[in-house]
Short mmCIF file of C-alpha atoms in Angstrom, two decimals:
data_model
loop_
_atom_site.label_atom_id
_atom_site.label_comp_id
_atom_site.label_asym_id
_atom_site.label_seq_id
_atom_site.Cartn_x
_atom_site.Cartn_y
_atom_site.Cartn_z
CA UNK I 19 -40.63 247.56 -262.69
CA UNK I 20 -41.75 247.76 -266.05
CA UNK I 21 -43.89 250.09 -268.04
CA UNK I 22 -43.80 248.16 -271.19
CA UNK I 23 -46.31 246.18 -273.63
CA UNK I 24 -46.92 245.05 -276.80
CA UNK I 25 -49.77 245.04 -278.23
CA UNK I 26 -50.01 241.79 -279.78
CA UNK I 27 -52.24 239.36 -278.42
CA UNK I 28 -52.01 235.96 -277.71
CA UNK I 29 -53.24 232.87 -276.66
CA UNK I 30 -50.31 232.01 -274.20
CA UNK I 31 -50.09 234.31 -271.18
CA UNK I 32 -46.70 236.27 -270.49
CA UNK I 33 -45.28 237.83 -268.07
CA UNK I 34 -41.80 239.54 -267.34
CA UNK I 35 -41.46 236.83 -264.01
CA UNK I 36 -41.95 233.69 -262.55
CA UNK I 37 -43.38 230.42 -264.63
CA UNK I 38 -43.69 232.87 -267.84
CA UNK I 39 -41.27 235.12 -267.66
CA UNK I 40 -38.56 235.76 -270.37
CA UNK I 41 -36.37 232.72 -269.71
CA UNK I 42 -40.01 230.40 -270.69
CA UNK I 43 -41.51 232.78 -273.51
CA UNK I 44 -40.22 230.25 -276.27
CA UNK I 45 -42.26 227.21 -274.21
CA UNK I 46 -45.38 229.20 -274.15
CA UNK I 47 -46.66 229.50 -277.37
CA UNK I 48 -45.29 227.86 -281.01
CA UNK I 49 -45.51 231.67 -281.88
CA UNK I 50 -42.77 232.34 -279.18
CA UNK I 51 -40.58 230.54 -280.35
CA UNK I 52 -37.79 233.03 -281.70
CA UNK I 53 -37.17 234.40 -278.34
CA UNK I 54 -35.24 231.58 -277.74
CA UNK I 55 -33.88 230.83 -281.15
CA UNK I 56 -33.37 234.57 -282.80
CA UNK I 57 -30.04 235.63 -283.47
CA UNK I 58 -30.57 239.47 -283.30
CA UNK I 59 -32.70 239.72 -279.97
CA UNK I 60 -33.15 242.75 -278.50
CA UNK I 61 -32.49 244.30 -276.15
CA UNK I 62 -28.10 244.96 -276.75
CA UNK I 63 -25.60 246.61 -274.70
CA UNK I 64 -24.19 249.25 -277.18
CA UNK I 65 -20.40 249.70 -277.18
CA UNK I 66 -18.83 253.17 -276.47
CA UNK I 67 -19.14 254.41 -279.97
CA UNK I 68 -19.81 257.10 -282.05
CA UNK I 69 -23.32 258.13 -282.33
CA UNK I 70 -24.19 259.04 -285.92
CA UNK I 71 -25.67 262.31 -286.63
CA UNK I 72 -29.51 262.28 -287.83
CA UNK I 73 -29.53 265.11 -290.07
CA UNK I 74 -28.90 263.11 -293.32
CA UNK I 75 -30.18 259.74 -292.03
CA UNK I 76 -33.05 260.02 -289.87
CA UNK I 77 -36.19 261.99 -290.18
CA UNK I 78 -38.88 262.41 -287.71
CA UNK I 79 -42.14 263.94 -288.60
CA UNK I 80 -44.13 264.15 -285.88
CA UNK I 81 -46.75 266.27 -285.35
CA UNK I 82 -47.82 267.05 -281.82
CA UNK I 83 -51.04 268.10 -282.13
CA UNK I 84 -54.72 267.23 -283.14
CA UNK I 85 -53.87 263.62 -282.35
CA UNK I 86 -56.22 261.47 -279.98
CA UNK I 87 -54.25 258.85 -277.57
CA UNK I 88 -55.37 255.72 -275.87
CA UNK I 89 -53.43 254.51 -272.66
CA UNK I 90 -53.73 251.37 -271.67
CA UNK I 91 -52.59 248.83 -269.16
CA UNK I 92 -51.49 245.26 -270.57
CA UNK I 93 -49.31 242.76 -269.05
CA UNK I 94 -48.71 244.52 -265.64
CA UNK I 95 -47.53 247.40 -267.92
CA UNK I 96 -48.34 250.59 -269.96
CA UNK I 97 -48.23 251.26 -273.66
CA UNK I 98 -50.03 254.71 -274.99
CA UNK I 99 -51.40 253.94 -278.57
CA UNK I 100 -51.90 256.28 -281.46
CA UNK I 101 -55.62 256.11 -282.41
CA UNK I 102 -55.17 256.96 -285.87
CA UNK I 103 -51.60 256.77 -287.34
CA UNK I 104 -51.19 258.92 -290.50
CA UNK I 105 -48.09 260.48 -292.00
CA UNK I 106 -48.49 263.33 -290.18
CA UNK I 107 -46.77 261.30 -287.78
CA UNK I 108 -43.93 259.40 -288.99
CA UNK I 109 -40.14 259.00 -289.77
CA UNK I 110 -38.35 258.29 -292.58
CA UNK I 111 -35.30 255.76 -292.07
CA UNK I 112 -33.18 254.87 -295.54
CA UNK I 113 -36.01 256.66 -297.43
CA UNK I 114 -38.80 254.94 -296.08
CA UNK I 115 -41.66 255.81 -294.43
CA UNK I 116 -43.05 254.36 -290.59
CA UNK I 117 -46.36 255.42 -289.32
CA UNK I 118 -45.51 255.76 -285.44
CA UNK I 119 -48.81 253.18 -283.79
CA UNK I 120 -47.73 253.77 -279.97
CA UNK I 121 -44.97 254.64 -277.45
CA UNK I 122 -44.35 252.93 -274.35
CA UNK I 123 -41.89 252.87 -271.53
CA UNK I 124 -39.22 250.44 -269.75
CA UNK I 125 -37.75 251.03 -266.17
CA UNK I 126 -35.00 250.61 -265.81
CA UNK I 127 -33.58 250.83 -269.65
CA UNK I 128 -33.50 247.52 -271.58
CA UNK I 129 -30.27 248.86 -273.40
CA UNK I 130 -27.56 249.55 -271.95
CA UNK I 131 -24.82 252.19 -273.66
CA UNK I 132 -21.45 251.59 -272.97
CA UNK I 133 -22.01 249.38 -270.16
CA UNK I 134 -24.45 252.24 -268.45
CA UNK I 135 -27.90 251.78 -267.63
CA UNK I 136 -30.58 254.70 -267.65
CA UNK I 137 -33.42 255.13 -265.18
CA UNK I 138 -36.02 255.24 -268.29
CA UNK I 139 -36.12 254.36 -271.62
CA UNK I 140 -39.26 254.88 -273.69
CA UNK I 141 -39.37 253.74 -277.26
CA UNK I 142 -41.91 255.43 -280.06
CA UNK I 143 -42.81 252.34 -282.19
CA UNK I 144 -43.29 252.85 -285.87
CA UNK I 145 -44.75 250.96 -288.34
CA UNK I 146 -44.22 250.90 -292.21
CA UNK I 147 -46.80 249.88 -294.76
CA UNK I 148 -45.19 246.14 -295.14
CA UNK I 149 -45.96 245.68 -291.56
CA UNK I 150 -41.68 246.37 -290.93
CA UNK I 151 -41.03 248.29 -287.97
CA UNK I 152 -38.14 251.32 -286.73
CA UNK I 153 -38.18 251.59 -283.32
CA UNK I 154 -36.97 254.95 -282.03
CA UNK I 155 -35.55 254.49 -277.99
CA UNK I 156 -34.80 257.61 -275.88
CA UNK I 157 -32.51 257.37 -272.85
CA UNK I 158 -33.56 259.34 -269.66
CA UNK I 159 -31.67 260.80 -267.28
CA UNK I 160 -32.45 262.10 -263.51
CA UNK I 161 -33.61 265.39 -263.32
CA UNK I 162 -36.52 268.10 -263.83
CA UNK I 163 -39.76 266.72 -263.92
CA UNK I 164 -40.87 266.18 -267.44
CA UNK I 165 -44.19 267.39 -267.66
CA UNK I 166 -45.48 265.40 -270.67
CA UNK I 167 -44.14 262.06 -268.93
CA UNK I 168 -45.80 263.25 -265.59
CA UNK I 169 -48.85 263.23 -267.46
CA UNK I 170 -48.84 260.13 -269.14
CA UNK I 171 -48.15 258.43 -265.69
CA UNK I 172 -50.98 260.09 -263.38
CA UNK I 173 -53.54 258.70 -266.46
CA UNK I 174 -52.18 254.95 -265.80
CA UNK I 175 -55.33 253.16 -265.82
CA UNK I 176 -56.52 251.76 -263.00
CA UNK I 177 -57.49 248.13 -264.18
CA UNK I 178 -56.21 245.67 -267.28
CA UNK I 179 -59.22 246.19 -268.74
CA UNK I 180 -59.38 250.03 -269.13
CA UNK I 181 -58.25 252.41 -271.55
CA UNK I 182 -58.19 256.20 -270.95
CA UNK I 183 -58.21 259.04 -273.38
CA UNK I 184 -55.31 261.52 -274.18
CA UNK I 185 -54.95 264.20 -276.04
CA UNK I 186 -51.63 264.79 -277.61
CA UNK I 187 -51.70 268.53 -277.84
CA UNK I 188 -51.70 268.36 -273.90
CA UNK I 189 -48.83 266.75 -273.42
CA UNK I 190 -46.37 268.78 -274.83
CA UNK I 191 -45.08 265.46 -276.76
CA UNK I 192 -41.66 267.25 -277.86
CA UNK I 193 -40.12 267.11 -274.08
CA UNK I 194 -40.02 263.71 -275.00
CA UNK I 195 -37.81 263.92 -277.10
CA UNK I 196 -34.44 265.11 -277.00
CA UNK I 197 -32.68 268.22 -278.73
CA UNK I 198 -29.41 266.10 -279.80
CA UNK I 199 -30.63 263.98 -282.60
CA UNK I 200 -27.44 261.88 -282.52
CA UNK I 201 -28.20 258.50 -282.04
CA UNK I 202 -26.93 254.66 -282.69
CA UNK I 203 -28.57 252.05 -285.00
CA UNK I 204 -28.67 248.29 -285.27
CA UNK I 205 -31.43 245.82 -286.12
CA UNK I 206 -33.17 243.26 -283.19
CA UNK I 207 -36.33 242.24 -282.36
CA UNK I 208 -39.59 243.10 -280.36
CA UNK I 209 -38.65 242.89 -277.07
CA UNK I 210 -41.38 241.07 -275.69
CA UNK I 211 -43.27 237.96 -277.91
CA UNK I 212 -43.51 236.95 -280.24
CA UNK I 213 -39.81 238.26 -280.13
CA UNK I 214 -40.08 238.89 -283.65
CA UNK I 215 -37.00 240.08 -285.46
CA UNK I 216 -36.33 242.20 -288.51
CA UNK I 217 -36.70 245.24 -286.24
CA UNK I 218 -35.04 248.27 -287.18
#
């Protein structure tokens, strides 16, 4: 199952199975066509190393609140976009500045961290003035119901088509993230297509 999309639209039709699933992508559209050429693809299985600690490398700026969110339900799968992405949401990566523009989900984890796989991974998606992206994945583990994530799921909409209304300061948006900053870095590509690479 996946709870994934990106928000990019084209002409081809995708799908993560069957006659356009991953292994065709690059024979569906022109557009398409690094997912079978790129040579830093995402998603990686990250060795058993070191994570690096954020404080002098990674700063997220997020503000949960006074922020209107629109779920919606693409390609069998569920991305929650920010309406109106200002730098009172953001991060700042090698001192520059991404606008985060949605947050979506994958089940099981695309990544993999020394060799282990995680029952959920949900990646904020940010986006920098030159269009350049940081992508910021969080690894989930079994356990307490999370009640922001709860949330997000029971507002799944119910068709393609539809979009419902969040609002951020409901959702207690931290829980999603967690309290060790620590994390690992490498550069790949959109995960779905146009597979596009450059992503940090």
């Amino acid at each position: 199952m996946s709870l994934c999309a990106s928000s990019m639209l084209y002409a081809a039709d995708w799908n993560y199975s069957g006659a356009t699933g991953p292994t065709h992508w690059a024979q569906l559209d022109p557009a398409f066509k690094q997912c079978a050429l790129g040579l830093e693809q995402s998603p990686i299985a990250i060795p058993a190393i070191t994570a690096i600690n954020t404080a002098p490398k990674l700063k997220l700026h997020y503000d949960f609140n006074h922020q209107l969110l629109q779920e919606r339900y693409v390609h069998g799968a569920v991305e929650v976009v920010v309406a109106k992405p200002s730098a009172q949401n953001a991060l700042t990566w090698q001192n520059k500045s991404y606008q985060l523009v949605q947050f979506h989900f994958h089940i099981p984890s695309e990544n993999r961290l020394a060799g282990k796989s995680f029952p959920l991974e949900m990646h904020f998606v940010n986006q920098a003035s030159d269009g350049s992206l940081a992508v910021v994945g969080v690894f989930f583990k079994v356990g307490h119901v999370n009640e922001a994530l709860a949330k997000i799921l029971a507002a799944v909409p119910a068709a393609p088509n539809d979009v419902n209304v969040l609002l951020w300061q409901d959702l207690a948006m931290q829980t999603l993230l967690p309290v060790n900053r620590s994390f690992y870095t490498f550069k790949g590509s959109l995960t779905t297509p146009p597979c596009s690479e450059g992503v940090q």
